[in-house]
Each structure stands twice: as C-alpha cells, then as structure tokens.
Amino acid sequence: MSQVWNFGAGPAMLPPPVMERIREEWLDFGGMGVSLVEISHRSREFQAVLDEAKDLFRELTGLPENYRILFIHGGARMQFAALPMNLAGRSPSRTCLYVESGNFAKIANRDAVPYADVRVIASSADCSYARLPEVDPEKIDPQAAYLHLTSNNTVFGTQWQQFPDSGDVPLVTDQTSEILGRRLDFSRFGLVYAGLQKNLGPAGMALVVVRDDLLGSADEKTPLLLNYTRAAEDDSLTNTTNTFAIYVVKLVLEWMRQQGGLDVIEARNRQKAARLYRVIDAGDFYRGCAAVEHRSIMNVTFTLPTPELEAAFLAEAGAAGLYALKGHRALGGVRASIYNPMPLDGVEALAQFMEEFARRNG
Amino acid sequence: MSQVWNFGAGPAMLPPPVMERIREEWLDFGGMGVSLVEISHRSREFQAVLDEAKDLFRELTGLPENYRILFIHGGARMQFAALPMNLAGRSPSRTCLYVESGNFAKIANRDAVPYADVRVIASSADCSYARLPEVDPEKIDPQAAYLHLTSNNTVFGTQWQQFPDSGDVPLVTDQTSEILGRRLDFSRFGLVYAGLQKNLGPAGMALVVVRDDLLGSADEKTPLLLNYTRAAEDDSLTNTTNTFAIYVVKLVLEWMRQQGGLDVIEARNRQKAARLYRVIDAGDFYRGCAAVEHRSIMNVTFTLPTPELEAAFLAEAGAAGLYALKGHRALGGVRASIYNPMPLDGVEALAQFMEEFARRNG
C-alpha cells in the first residue's frame, strides 16, 4: 500500500509503532503461546497490563494520589448517563450545571436529564458553537453536584484554553478528543472522562479519572458496571473487562513516554496545528470555522469558498492518501483531526496539499 | 513457541485461522492503508462488517425475521441490569422470574433487584448447582415480564437440554458460554444475550437477540446505550461502537460457515465433550462436578482425589502446554472450557494427559 495519512476524528489512527507491536505479539503475548485477547482478565499477566496502564497515566500527567483511574465500558456517551447517576445525588436538589459549547456538550446535557435537574448556565449555540461561551460565575450554584464542560469540541474545533473557576463545585470535563494532548493540571478537575478512540486506543471504552471524595454517591439504580465506586473497589474488574482496549492504552502510553512525555507531545501538537492554521490564515481561500482565540490543537476545521470546491478538495485529498477529512455531519466542511499519533510528516503532507489546491483553485 | 492449548473459560481462545486473518490485515484493512480499528464506525466499510456479522448470525441460526440483532457495550453482566430496565415495565407489578442454576444466574437475579420485583422460582443452590433445578409450571406467573435462565452454567459445567415451557411469558436466556455451540430454536426465546468472549470474539461487548414485540417498554431512566429500542433504531450505532469486537465476531461467524455451519460445529462439540467425559467416567480418579444428565458440552468440570493432586495436575498440565484449566474461584477443581474454537486435537491432548496422569497417580 502507498502512504495513507488518516485524519479521521475517531476511531482515529494509532501510533504506527504501537500498531506494529500489536501485530508482532498478536499470536503470542509475552511468550505465553496465546494472544492477549485470549487470556483471563483475572490473570496476573493481564493485571500487570492494567497496572502499567494506570501507572503510566499517573506518571505522564502527574495525577495526584487522591484520584482514581477507572476503565468503564461504552465510551464517553455512556458517561453522559453514568456521570449524573453517580454524582447528582451530591446535590440536595440534584442540580447539575452544564456548559453547552458544541454538539457533544449538548448531547451530554440532554442525556443527563432523566437523572438530574440539568441547568445549562452558558451556551454558544447562538454563534453555532464557533466560540466558547463565557461562564458567568454568578450562575455557578454552590449547591450544584458538578459543572460539566467539553474541554475540546471535536465537531467545531474549539478548545478551552482556560477553565472557569467553579469554586467548590467539582469541575467535570469530557476530554475525549484531547486527553493527554496537552499538559493539564488534573487537580483543577473533580472528574475527567474520555472515550479511548482518539488519543488513547480503540473504540468501546472510556477512561474515567475521579477524585476520591466524589465516590460513594451513586443512585441505587445505577447499573453496577457504571458505578464509579464499585469500579474503584474492583479496580475496573467487576466483570470481564475489554482487555484488548486496556492493552492498547498501555502501549500508547508507553509510546508517549518513549516520545519524551506529555510536554514533548504537546509541543508537537502545537506545531502541527500552527502549520495548518498558517495555511488557513494565509489568504481568503480557506476559512477557519472556530474563533481564532478558541482554536483547537486537535481538530482543525475549515471551509472552502463553495460546496463544489469542498467536494473536489475531499476527493483529490482522498486520492492523494489524505484520508477522512470530511467534516462532521452536524457541521460539514473539512476537518483535520491531528491527535497525538499523527506525525508532523502527515500534517506537512496535508498543508502542502492545501497550499497547492488553493493555488490551483483560488 | 511450542503448542499451547488454551482451555480458559473466557476471554477464551479464538479460531487460529481468525487470529491469523486479523494479523494479516491488521495494518491494512481491505486495501484502505489503515487498520479496521482506525476507521469510522459510520464508514461504509465498517457498516459492511456489521451487516455481514448480522447476516451470518441469521444464516447460521435460522433466526426468524421478527428478531433483531444488537451489539451492546459491556458484556453479559451489563445485561443483568439492562434486561430488567428494558423489560420489567411489561409487567404491571414489574415481576421478573429467575431460575437460579449457578453462579452467574444468581448474580443476574441479584443485579436485577433495583429494577424489578425479582422472583426466584427455581434454584439448585441446595445441591451446590451440581444439577439444574426443576421449574414448576405453576410458579410461572403469566403476568411476569419474563422468565430468565442461564442456558449453560460456565462455573459448574451444567447445560439445559430442554427448556421449560414458559407459555406466553417470554423466555430470556443468558447464552454467554454456549452461544452458537449447538443448534437451538430461537423462536423459543423472547430474548437471548451473550457476552462475546467465549464463542464469538474478544471481551467487552454483548450480542443481544430480541423479538420485535419486546421493544418499546424501557424505563425512562435506562441509559441510552443500554436501551434495546434505541439500539434497534440506530442499528447498534448510537455512539461509537466497539468496532474491533464486531469485526472479530464477523470473522468468527465466517469461520463457522467455512467449517460447515452450526450442525457440524455442534457435532464436533459433542464429540469433544464425550471424549473428556469418557476419561472422567472410566474410573474413580476423576469425579465430574455436574450431574450426568445435565452435563455441559462447553465446560467440563471435575475434581481429583485430593487438593494436592489437583495442584500437581494443574502444574503439570501447564508445563505440558495445557493452559488455564483451573476451576472458577467459586468452585475450585479443574475446568476445561472447550468452546467452538477448541479443536479435537486440543481435547485429545488433554484427554491423553488426563489418562496418563491418572495412571501415574491413581
């Protein structure tokens, strides 16, 4: 096959050395003569994988000791329900605050409605989520169970640079499309969750990082496998876990350490995004979808002068090995998802294609 | 590596040709230049995988048209909660009937308690689940939402040969440890579910087969991703699904077809089980855990005369490449899980080892 650069938003590309490693040990994990997917989740060999994944996450992020790392079935969308089921009970009125900054932020608050008194305290729906909304501190009810926001908006390509001060109300962030893409101070958050399928691994599971004091408040009707407290007690092994996903996460985190850690990765991510935004800003041909000061370093979204040019751009890009650049169905346009595994070379190939396409069609 | 035969109860061995195929196309799925795990769950290429998995399942089982095939995050244990959340509302009194025939059957009814008026109408706890309980037809309340039983009890090695007649009350079966291991008439069941990790694929997901008329009764607080009706509407793609798991299921079902289909597989499974039970019944050295008339063709459980001999058996078997024979922590002893992917050769190797071990130590 010729070189393909995969700009898919998720399930997204994984680091090539990780993919090679999975293939190498696919039939024989650690000399056991069987595959990692064929061994028990309660074997010492799998426990070592799980432990290493957690240790690496802690090491890479500097996660404080009073946070637990959980792996829960189902991706971020499952968390949209699990979160209020676990935490709404902390508020006497079951009040949960939501910031609506994009497509998934909106779904998150809608999915929470059966379990909580959901209050949307800030929204940028009026500008079609091209910007992040301002959060009025006055609207943060100190009795609320939590304040939820989506730290990077995959569809619109916006990303919070500074998080609102929520005082004693735990700040909960959906970091699905940016987890470990930049250094963040986890002590600012009460809870962080992320579907694995962008920066961490394959689809079907979420990583949940939760501060100890937020455990213990789950509703009685929370399905056991969505109960954070139980997951913490059982070290994410209440039932047969998705062993393959956790194994890939471990390999991805090892790869991150080998690359030099989070700061090196973040610097490279900033360099990648800057390269694409420079092309967008170089003329009138491409137009960025996100407000400049809220631009994401993970998802770069833009439009072309006409729908016909967009269609031609996507078709020619595909033919040139630049895969999965079509924008989300909720927004259209073009989206380049450049998560941690995307190397500089891939971004450079796209940038040069964009420059050349603009010259020919501008 | 030397030959290893994996008798693990799950995650269990997968068919070697399937494992080879996954490795071959790991870096380049269908000539796309990217891996199956790196493409969108909404791509036409993945949709084709999902469609083929469903078509194959329907073809292999002869599943009637009025049943839907769903893939739900989280394995069978997630279904222990999802089932009553989806179906208890069909009964005015939320009555759900359970047969307690083993470890997971017991957990299934316990996990249902927050959502239903759970009635255990038959139990074989009094004989430590060595037998299957009798179901008294008088106890089947016609107003009940469903009657649940575990068709194969992984831990104790028992398997229902004939299912109780539940009249108009839908019979729900957890077939995790036997799905597609023998021909069953699916029209007998209202709903069938199975974690993938024994006969179908990797861990982390369940296949749910549900009769159309049972949809539409989910509680309002059912998490969206556990709502069967929504999953049916969205063809299991409400959120980013576990694409890898569904891909492996498709390959396993293709392999089953290539093997000659369900009847060929069933005949081989019966032959495999019979070989091991013959060794057990040949003398007094091994003692089968399950009542003879309720023996499973999937999980063969037995004990040795002393704990010391059991420990020696497991150690020597491991050294001989017979892997993961230790019984479940709830029962102890020895368990050989011989699901569809286990070939006759593997069973023959174990049988000969057992004969030889008995000769030396009997």
XYZ file of C-alpha atoms in Angstrom:
724
model
C 0.000 0.000 0.000
C 1.113 3.596 -0.558
C 1.311 6.009 2.386
C -2.073 6.958 3.801
C -2.431 9.730 6.383
C -5.535 9.164 8.457
C -7.202 12.384 9.667
C -10.296 10.596 10.969
C -11.914 12.105 14.067
C -12.293 8.772 15.816
C -11.880 5.877 15.767
C -8.608 7.533 14.804
C -5.137 6.495 13.796
C -2.927 4.873 16.429
C 0.859 5.347 16.611
C 2.483 3.165 13.935
C 4.985 1.641 16.413
C 2.053 0.624 18.619
C 0.264 -0.941 15.668
C 3.433 -2.860 14.741
C 3.864 -4.053 18.304
C 0.281 -5.327 18.486
C 0.832 -7.262 15.267
C 4.144 -8.701 16.441
C 2.767 -10.109 19.658
C -0.763 -10.827 18.387
C -0.395 -14.612 18.411
C 1.959 -14.901 21.343
C 1.715 -12.456 24.217
C 4.752 -12.399 26.472
C 5.819 -15.874 25.392
C 2.593 -17.406 26.712
C 1.782 -19.043 23.383
C -1.642 -17.380 23.341
C -2.883 -13.918 22.469
C -3.519 -11.125 24.947
C -7.193 -11.285 23.898
C -7.305 -14.970 24.845
C -6.183 -14.685 28.469
C -8.263 -14.082 31.567
C -8.887 -10.559 32.808
C -8.025 -12.045 36.216
C -4.661 -13.473 35.134
C -1.538 -11.937 36.635
C -0.339 -11.165 33.117
C -3.377 -9.010 32.372
C -3.291 -7.427 35.823
C 0.252 -6.301 35.029
C -1.001 -4.654 31.831
C -3.772 -2.842 33.709
C -1.405 -1.739 36.475
C 1.137 -0.465 33.995
C -1.507 1.497 32.081
C -2.588 3.230 35.285
C 0.990 3.855 36.423
C 1.928 5.347 33.060
C -1.106 7.618 33.031
C -0.230 8.806 36.510
C 3.403 9.359 35.571
C 2.635 11.204 32.319
C 0.049 13.532 33.853
C 1.414 13.929 37.365
C -2.003 12.841 38.594
C -2.336 13.440 42.356
C -2.656 10.432 44.652
C -6.262 11.190 45.595
C -7.538 10.440 42.097
C -8.589 7.006 40.873
C -8.186 5.772 37.309
C -11.085 3.648 36.052
C -11.860 1.911 32.784
C -15.597 1.763 32.059
C -17.389 0.038 29.192
C -19.058 2.077 26.486
C -17.145 5.232 25.555
C -17.873 8.828 26.506
C -21.540 8.622 25.588
C -22.094 6.032 28.316
C -20.595 8.573 30.724
C -23.225 11.117 29.729
C -25.649 8.947 31.756
C -23.191 7.459 34.252
C -21.997 10.865 35.413
C -25.337 12.169 36.750
C -26.250 8.684 38.040
C -23.075 8.732 40.107
C -22.866 12.363 41.152
C -26.253 14.116 41.019
C -27.048 12.768 44.483
C -24.350 15.042 45.917
C -26.718 17.971 45.407
C -29.879 18.104 47.563
C -31.806 19.360 44.523
C -29.873 17.112 42.104
C -28.710 20.246 40.319
C -26.052 19.654 37.675
C -24.594 22.527 35.680
C -23.690 22.222 32.033
C -21.830 24.433 29.592
C -23.042 23.937 26.051
C -20.113 24.553 23.769
C -20.811 22.130 20.937
C -22.525 19.062 19.586
C -21.431 16.543 22.210
C -21.741 19.061 25.036
C -25.391 19.414 24.063
C -25.915 15.664 23.907
C -24.225 15.322 27.300
C -26.707 17.624 28.986
C -29.668 16.093 27.151
C -28.639 12.576 28.166
C -28.375 13.726 31.813
C -31.975 14.959 32.014
C -33.528 11.694 33.306
C -31.182 11.716 36.301
C -30.676 15.345 37.270
C -32.017 18.848 37.395
C -29.921 19.947 34.443
C -29.125 23.634 34.184
C -27.333 24.958 31.114
C -25.555 28.007 32.507
C -23.704 29.024 29.354
C -24.155 28.246 25.682
C -22.621 29.316 22.419
C -25.461 27.888 20.341
C -26.217 31.448 19.187
C -22.958 31.578 17.231
C -23.268 27.946 16.074
C -20.555 26.969 18.564
C -17.846 28.802 16.648
C -16.770 30.256 20.002
C -16.675 29.023 23.560
C -19.301 30.634 25.783
C -18.483 32.882 28.732
C -19.346 31.318 32.072
C -20.866 33.827 34.491
C -19.527 32.963 37.968
C -22.830 34.159 39.428
C -24.575 31.267 37.736
C -22.476 28.611 39.447
C -24.846 27.433 42.163
C -22.588 26.339 45.050
C -25.103 23.571 45.835
C -24.688 22.000 42.401
C -23.308 18.483 42.123
C -20.873 19.495 39.400
C -20.142 21.783 36.473
C -19.683 19.893 33.206
C -17.896 21.073 30.111
C -16.388 19.563 26.991
C -12.766 20.643 27.006
C -12.231 20.135 23.270
C -15.132 20.264 20.843
C -14.369 17.720 18.142
C -17.048 18.820 15.709
C -16.402 22.567 15.756
C -12.701 22.549 16.506
C -12.717 24.697 19.631
C -10.767 24.060 22.813
C -10.824 25.646 26.243
C -7.557 27.431 26.952
C -8.549 28.449 30.471
C -11.157 26.716 32.523
C -13.778 28.616 34.504
C -13.262 28.814 38.243
C -16.056 26.705 39.681
C -15.106 27.225 43.325
C -16.130 24.245 45.447
C -18.330 22.827 42.707
C -16.371 19.992 41.085
C -15.406 20.733 37.511
C -16.103 17.738 35.283
C -14.578 17.677 31.819
C -15.197 15.451 28.829
C -11.699 15.272 27.348
C -12.452 12.599 24.771
C -10.885 14.444 21.871
C -7.873 15.837 23.682
C -6.941 13.581 26.603
C -3.160 13.709 27.037
C -2.830 16.094 24.110
C -1.512 18.871 26.370
C -0.452 19.237 29.966
C -3.387 19.995 32.222
C -3.433 20.324 35.969
C -5.739 17.489 36.966
C -6.151 18.879 40.461
C -8.386 21.514 38.830
C -10.919 18.796 37.989
C -13.210 16.696 40.142
C -13.636 14.200 37.335
C -12.284 13.745 33.834
C -13.508 11.220 31.315
C -12.555 10.342 27.778
C -13.597 7.787 25.216
C -10.448 5.950 24.193
C -10.809 6.106 20.420
C -8.947 9.321 19.622
C -5.773 9.753 21.658
C -5.664 6.527 23.660
C -6.808 3.366 21.926
C -9.615 1.534 20.135
C -13.316 2.347 20.497
C -15.724 0.959 23.082
C -14.459 2.094 26.439
C -13.854 5.231 28.499
C -11.134 6.187 30.901
C -12.529 7.942 33.976
C -10.342 9.834 36.431
C -12.206 10.671 39.607
C -11.275 12.384 42.851
C -11.746 10.092 45.835
C -14.216 12.332 47.656
C -16.678 12.142 44.744
C -17.135 8.417 45.172
C -19.965 6.973 47.241
C -22.941 8.991 45.989
C -24.281 6.807 43.188
C -28.017 6.355 42.781
C -29.302 2.964 43.810
C -30.407 2.291 40.237
C -27.006 2.910 38.695
C -26.100 -0.215 36.722
C -23.309 -1.862 38.645
C -20.842 -1.581 35.768
C -21.447 2.172 35.563
C -20.969 2.703 39.290
C -17.659 4.512 39.837
C -17.448 3.453 43.459
C -17.762 -0.192 42.575
C -15.300 0.190 39.685
C -12.808 1.775 42.087
C -13.280 -1.025 44.633
C -12.891 -3.700 41.963
C -10.056 -1.977 40.082
C -12.258 -1.873 36.945
C -12.615 -5.662 37.029
C -16.170 -6.092 38.300
C -16.839 -8.093 35.168
C -14.775 -9.242 32.215
C -13.282 -6.008 31.019
C -12.312 -5.006 27.494
C -8.822 -6.432 27.851
C -7.770 -5.546 24.331
C -8.598 -1.865 24.766
C -6.660 -1.567 28.028
C -3.699 -3.338 26.455
C -3.641 -0.857 23.573
C -3.893 2.048 26.029
C -0.863 0.694 27.844
C 1.105 0.523 24.595
C 0.036 4.047 23.586
C 1.119 5.436 26.964
C 4.459 3.617 26.679
C 4.874 5.174 23.258
C 4.159 8.607 24.744
C 6.849 8.093 27.346
C 9.293 6.982 24.678
C 8.472 10.093 22.679
C 9.611 12.192 25.626
C 6.407 12.587 27.591
C 3.495 14.960 27.620
C 5.419 18.194 27.149
C 7.127 16.910 24.017
C 3.818 15.631 22.676
C 2.099 18.925 23.454
C 4.814 20.956 21.727
C 4.499 18.776 18.657
C 0.717 19.083 18.703
C 1.013 22.886 18.831
C 3.470 22.831 15.962
C 1.153 20.609 13.885
C -1.890 22.790 14.485
C 0.052 26.005 13.833
C 1.181 24.672 10.461
C -2.412 24.108 9.326
C -3.754 27.351 10.767
C -0.993 29.241 8.927
C -2.258 27.816 5.637
C -5.830 28.727 6.536
C -4.863 32.270 7.539
C -2.571 32.849 4.544
C -5.390 34.008 2.275
C -9.131 34.070 1.725
C -9.431 30.623 0.159
C -9.764 28.622 3.358
C -11.870 29.910 6.214
C -11.438 28.554 9.752
C -14.685 27.572 11.469
C -13.568 28.303 15.032
C -12.915 31.725 16.567
C -9.143 32.266 16.429
C -8.708 32.561 20.199
C -10.604 29.300 20.793
C -8.981 27.168 18.127
C -8.298 23.554 18.939
C -4.908 21.954 18.503
C -6.635 18.585 17.975
C -9.343 19.260 15.374
C -8.727 21.867 12.694
C -11.965 22.815 10.916
C -12.352 24.955 7.828
C -14.484 25.563 4.786
C -13.717 26.318 1.143
C -15.334 29.026 -0.989
C -18.025 26.745 -2.466
C -19.549 23.304 -1.798
C -18.208 22.206 -5.195
C -14.661 23.143 -4.220
C -15.097 21.319 -0.908
C -16.219 18.174 -2.705
C -13.287 18.434 -5.117
C -10.897 19.047 -2.207
C -12.086 15.949 -0.356
C -11.990 13.771 -3.474
C -8.495 14.874 -4.501
C -7.205 14.662 -0.935
C -8.509 11.099 -0.694
C -6.792 10.197 -3.938
C -3.562 11.689 -2.572
C -3.712 9.452 0.518
C -5.140 12.107 2.842
C -7.962 10.113 4.395
C -11.130 11.001 6.330
C -11.073 14.801 6.088
C -14.810 15.247 5.711
C -16.314 17.407 8.448
C -18.838 16.022 10.937
C -22.360 15.657 9.543
C -23.530 18.297 12.041
C -21.250 20.966 10.542
C -19.970 19.936 7.119
C -16.811 21.475 5.688
C -13.401 19.936 6.233
C -11.908 18.679 9.482
C -8.368 17.512 10.059
C -8.121 15.582 13.306
C -4.497 15.633 14.352
C -4.368 13.755 17.621
C -1.162 12.647 19.313
C -0.432 9.763 16.910
C -0.460 11.994 13.811
C 3.163 12.797 12.976
C 4.489 16.093 11.644
C 5.001 14.457 8.251
C 1.285 13.776 7.903
C 0.407 17.349 8.753
C 3.066 18.630 6.358
C 1.597 16.479 3.574
C -1.846 17.938 4.228
C -0.542 21.523 4.481
C 1.273 21.226 1.161
C -1.791 19.699 -0.457
C -3.901 22.583 0.856
C -1.433 25.163 -0.461
C -1.287 23.508 -3.821
C -5.073 23.094 -4.052
C -5.588 26.769 -3.194
C -3.065 27.832 -5.863
C -4.853 25.787 -8.477
C -8.372 26.806 -7.479
C -8.009 30.149 -5.742
C 6.629 -21.140 20.872
C 5.569 -24.753 21.386
C 1.890 -25.721 21.004
C -0.317 -24.335 23.739
C -3.939 -25.470 24.114
C -5.944 -22.772 25.834
C -8.808 -24.103 27.983
C -9.565 -20.700 29.528
C -13.226 -20.030 30.331
C -13.180 -16.563 28.829
C -11.686 -14.463 27.445
C -11.117 -17.721 25.593
C -9.188 -18.924 22.574
C -10.306 -17.763 19.146
C -10.094 -19.899 15.999
C -6.464 -19.892 14.788
C -7.459 -19.004 11.191
C -9.346 -15.978 12.547
C -6.341 -14.924 14.600
C -4.109 -15.246 11.520
C -6.515 -13.230 9.422
C -6.635 -10.420 11.987
C -2.863 -10.294 11.987
C -2.632 -10.314 8.205
C -4.942 -7.360 7.721
C -4.074 -5.554 10.950
C -2.205 -2.698 9.285
C -4.218 -2.547 6.086
C -7.912 -3.358 6.152
C -9.393 -4.055 2.732
C -6.604 -2.182 0.949
C -7.521 1.086 2.712
C -3.994 1.581 4.011
C -5.313 1.894 7.577
C -6.429 -0.601 10.210
C -10.019 -1.631 10.857
C -9.640 -0.112 14.332
C -8.682 3.231 12.762
C -11.778 3.763 10.601
C -15.063 5.391 11.479
C -17.917 3.306 12.823
C -20.006 5.285 10.324
C -17.849 4.419 7.303
C -19.383 2.225 4.612
C -16.533 -0.230 5.140
C -17.417 -0.749 8.794
C -21.144 -0.832 8.047
C -20.434 -3.711 5.678
C -18.670 -5.574 8.508
C -21.609 -5.021 10.860
C -24.137 -6.055 8.220
C -22.212 -9.187 7.391
C -21.936 -10.156 11.065
C -25.706 -9.878 11.443
C -26.409 -11.718 8.178
C -24.082 -14.557 9.118
C -25.638 -14.915 12.555
C -29.080 -15.052 10.972
C -27.946 -17.583 8.387
C -26.157 -19.838 10.876
C -29.016 -19.910 13.380
C -32.016 -19.629 11.072
C -33.098 -16.677 13.185
C -36.684 -15.655 12.325
C -37.267 -12.282 10.687
C -39.013 -10.808 13.731
C -35.851 -10.832 15.835
C -33.302 -8.027 15.948
C -29.571 -8.497 16.445
C -27.941 -5.852 18.638
C -24.413 -5.239 19.857
C -24.317 -3.597 23.289
C -21.309 -2.362 25.257
C -20.228 -4.153 28.392
C -20.646 -7.932 28.206
C -23.319 -10.110 29.780
C -23.034 -8.515 33.206
C -24.217 -5.197 31.764
C -27.263 -7.096 30.509
C -28.059 -8.216 34.040
C -29.152 -4.593 34.624
C -30.194 -3.695 31.072
C -32.650 -6.580 30.836
C -34.967 -5.539 33.690
C -34.543 -1.865 32.763
C -35.845 -2.680 29.297
C -38.462 -5.315 30.046
C -39.737 -5.133 33.635
C -42.206 -2.432 32.572
C -44.083 -5.052 30.542
C -45.451 -6.439 33.806
C -47.881 -4.259 35.802
C -46.187 -5.409 39.000
C -42.709 -5.392 37.420
C -42.497 -9.105 38.184
C -39.492 -10.852 36.644
C -38.932 -14.557 37.153
C -35.483 -16.069 37.594
C -34.147 -19.590 37.661
C -31.053 -19.871 39.813
C -28.911 -22.592 38.339
C -25.423 -21.318 39.088
C -23.043 -18.530 39.959
C -23.909 -16.103 37.168
C -27.619 -16.964 37.312
C -27.541 -15.836 40.932
C -25.676 -12.638 40.104
C -28.163 -11.961 37.289
C -31.117 -12.009 39.649
C -29.293 -10.015 42.300
C -28.305 -7.332 39.792
C -31.953 -7.071 38.655
C -33.316 -6.254 42.121
C -33.099 -2.441 41.829
C -35.314 -2.522 38.728
C -37.816 -5.322 39.232
C -39.831 -7.432 41.603
C -37.478 -10.377 41.262
C -38.900 -13.813 41.997
C -36.602 -16.815 42.039
C -38.991 -19.629 41.088
C -36.446 -22.441 40.999
C -32.995 -22.914 42.443
C -30.455 -25.663 42.701
C -28.421 -23.891 45.385
C -29.277 -26.789 47.735
C -27.113 -29.160 45.697
C -24.422 -26.515 45.073
C -25.652 -26.158 41.490
C -24.458 -29.617 40.501
C -27.871 -30.124 38.882
C -30.320 -27.900 37.071
C -33.440 -27.139 39.091
C -36.926 -28.274 38.119
C -39.190 -25.431 37.097
C -42.724 -25.840 38.430
C -45.085 -24.550 35.702
C -47.462 -23.389 38.439
C -44.906 -20.834 39.520
C -44.745 -19.124 36.147
C -46.918 -16.076 36.768
C -48.494 -15.260 33.391
C -48.248 -11.544 34.263
C -44.485 -11.708 34.593
C -42.308 -9.660 32.253
C -40.051 -12.623 31.506
C -38.522 -15.838 32.773
C -34.715 -15.710 32.891
C -32.323 -18.623 32.897
C -28.675 -19.261 32.176
C -28.619 -21.860 29.441
C -25.068 -23.030 30.167
C -23.510 -22.600 33.581
C -19.834 -21.893 32.998
C -18.705 -22.340 36.566
C -20.451 -25.640 37.349
C -20.488 -27.131 33.867
C -24.212 -27.730 33.538
C -26.333 -27.042 30.475
C -30.076 -27.075 29.848
C -31.002 -29.823 27.414
C -34.686 -28.913 27.357
C -36.040 -25.541 28.252
C -39.089 -25.091 30.459
C -42.319 -24.151 28.718
C -42.999 -20.604 29.846
C -46.223 -20.169 27.907
C -46.786 -16.543 26.942
C -44.098 -15.326 29.322
C -41.028 -14.587 27.201
C -38.149 -16.908 27.950
C -34.885 -14.981 28.281
C -31.620 -16.892 28.190
C -28.086 -15.875 29.006
C -26.149 -17.956 26.477
C -22.754 -16.372 27.103
C -20.906 -19.638 27.457
C -22.650 -21.551 24.712
C -23.921 -19.157 22.042
C -23.742 -20.940 18.674
C -22.323 -24.045 20.310
C -25.399 -26.116 19.356
C -28.499 -25.626 17.262
C -31.274 -24.016 19.258
C -34.682 -22.913 18.051
C -34.535 -19.166 18.656
C -38.285 -18.854 18.249
C -38.497 -20.451 21.708
C -36.881 -17.355 23.211
C -38.086 -13.810 23.660
C -34.544 -12.607 24.154
C -31.086 -14.142 24.090
C -27.899 -12.429 25.148
C -24.281 -13.446 25.301
C -21.007 -11.804 26.201
C -18.724 -12.220 23.206
C -15.624 -13.524 24.937
C -16.201 -17.271 24.783
C -17.632 -18.421 21.461
C -17.773 -15.181 19.486
C -14.944 -12.717 19.957
C -12.974 -10.545 22.369
C -14.281 -9.274 25.720
C -16.215 -6.080 26.349
C -19.474 -6.408 24.457
C -22.654 -8.467 24.323
C -24.743 -9.687 21.443
C -28.459 -9.327 22.162
C -31.134 -11.014 20.068
C -34.585 -9.655 20.823
C -38.028 -10.332 19.453
C -39.585 -7.200 17.964
C -42.621 -7.149 20.236
C -40.437 -6.857 23.336
C -39.080 -3.491 22.252
C -40.641 -0.240 23.400
C -41.000 -0.852 27.147
C -37.753 0.546 28.540
C -37.792 2.570 31.722
C -37.236 6.262 31.250
C -34.023 6.052 33.249
C -32.436 3.369 31.115
C -29.082 4.733 29.940
C -29.482 5.387 26.239
C -26.758 2.952 25.267
C -28.477 0.171 27.204
C -31.872 0.835 25.629
C -32.678 -2.007 23.232
C -35.258 0.024 21.354
C -32.785 2.773 20.652
C -30.087 0.267 19.707
C -32.519 -1.361 17.250
C -33.426 2.021 15.748
C -29.774 3.007 15.421
C -28.525 -0.403 14.275
C -26.239 -0.538 17.347
C -24.530 2.691 16.256
C -25.994 5.197 18.704
C -22.451 6.017 19.705
C -19.015 4.885 18.588
C -19.301 1.151 18.890
C -16.591 -1.379 19.685
C -15.648 -1.787 16.037
C -12.875 -4.274 16.740
C -15.168 -6.660 18.606
C -17.798 -6.667 15.864
C -15.107 -7.242 13.244
C -13.818 -10.286 15.126
C -17.375 -11.616 15.503
C -17.794 -11.344 11.750
C -14.591 -13.321 11.182
C -15.594 -15.982 13.715
C -19.000 -16.414 12.061
C -17.343 -16.665 8.635
C -15.092 -19.334 10.073
C -18.131 -21.209 11.396
C -19.694 -21.164 7.951
C -16.463 -22.406 6.412
C -16.385 -25.224 8.958
C -19.736 -26.394 7.653
C -22.148 -24.455 9.856
C -23.790 -24.939 13.190
C -24.625 -28.634 12.878
C -21.043 -29.553 12.073
C -19.795 -27.400 14.942
C -22.333 -28.929 17.331
C -21.396 -32.480 16.342
C -17.735 -31.675 16.939
C -18.545 -30.075 20.298
C -20.435 -33.219 21.364
C -17.526 -35.379 20.252
C -15.053 -33.215 22.210
C -17.114 -33.272 25.397
C -17.783 -37.011 25.112
C -14.052 -37.694 24.882
C -13.390 -35.923 28.185
C -16.418 -37.346 29.993
C -15.281 -40.831 28.952
C -11.983 -40.264 30.724
C -13.770 -38.950 33.793
C -16.183 -41.899 33.880
C -13.502 -44.517 33.198
C -12.569 -44.887 36.857
C -12.732 -43.321 40.296
C -9.784 -40.992 39.896
C -11.620 -38.075 38.312
C -15.045 -37.087 39.545
C -17.366 -34.951 37.398
C -18.897 -31.983 39.213
C -22.147 -31.860 37.229
C -24.998 -34.357 37.335
C -24.527 -36.661 34.343
C -27.837 -35.762 32.711
C -27.097 -32.040 32.956
C -23.508 -32.066 31.745
C -22.357 -29.217 29.566
C -20.646 -29.730 26.233
C -18.867 -26.389 26.717
C -17.385 -26.536 30.214
C -16.242 -29.859 31.602
C -15.691 -29.693 35.366
C -14.130 -32.300 37.589
C -12.155 -32.854 40.740
C -9.249 -35.106 41.682
C -8.978 -37.248 44.821
C -7.039 -34.643 46.843
C -6.212 -30.930 46.682
C -2.546 -31.900 46.360
C -3.254 -33.994 43.300
C -5.301 -31.166 41.816
C -2.414 -28.759 42.297
C 0.008 -31.236 40.739
C -2.397 -31.857 37.856
C -2.698 -28.135 37.090
C 1.053 -27.562 37.353
C 1.977 -30.499 35.123
C -0.776 -29.686 32.642
C 0.510 -26.122 32.382
C 4.017 -27.383 31.772
C 2.631 -29.646 29.041
C 1.036 -26.699 27.230
C -2.474 -27.304 28.576
C -3.298 -23.803 29.727
C -5.903 -22.276 32.060
C -7.518 -25.412 33.459
C -8.003 -24.124 36.981
C -11.666 -24.140 38.057
C -13.545 -20.935 38.843
C -12.736 -19.427 42.239
C -16.369 -20.097 43.286
C -15.979 -23.866 42.841
C -12.324 -24.875 42.602
C -11.323 -28.138 40.948
C -10.499 -28.357 37.267
C -12.449 -26.924 34.364
C -11.821 -27.491 30.680
C -13.638 -24.916 28.593
C -13.969 -26.342 25.118
C -15.864 -23.735 23.149
C -16.265 -23.798 19.376
C -12.693 -22.703 18.574
C -11.105 -25.585 20.528
C -10.188 -28.276 18.002
C -10.410 -32.012 18.535
C -6.624 -32.175 18.732
C -6.595 -29.953 21.796
C -9.202 -32.083 23.544
C -7.316 -35.232 22.579
C -4.131 -33.793 24.080
C -5.949 -33.064 27.329
C -7.678 -36.466 27.396
C -4.392 -38.290 26.947
C -2.746 -36.156 29.607
C -5.609 -36.984 31.996
C -5.331 -40.710 31.283
C -1.614 -40.652 31.770
C -1.823 -38.580 34.961
C -4.414 -40.962 36.416
C -2.233 -43.962 35.584
C 0.727 -42.403 37.340
C -1.202 -41.166 40.372
C -4.268 -43.372 40.635
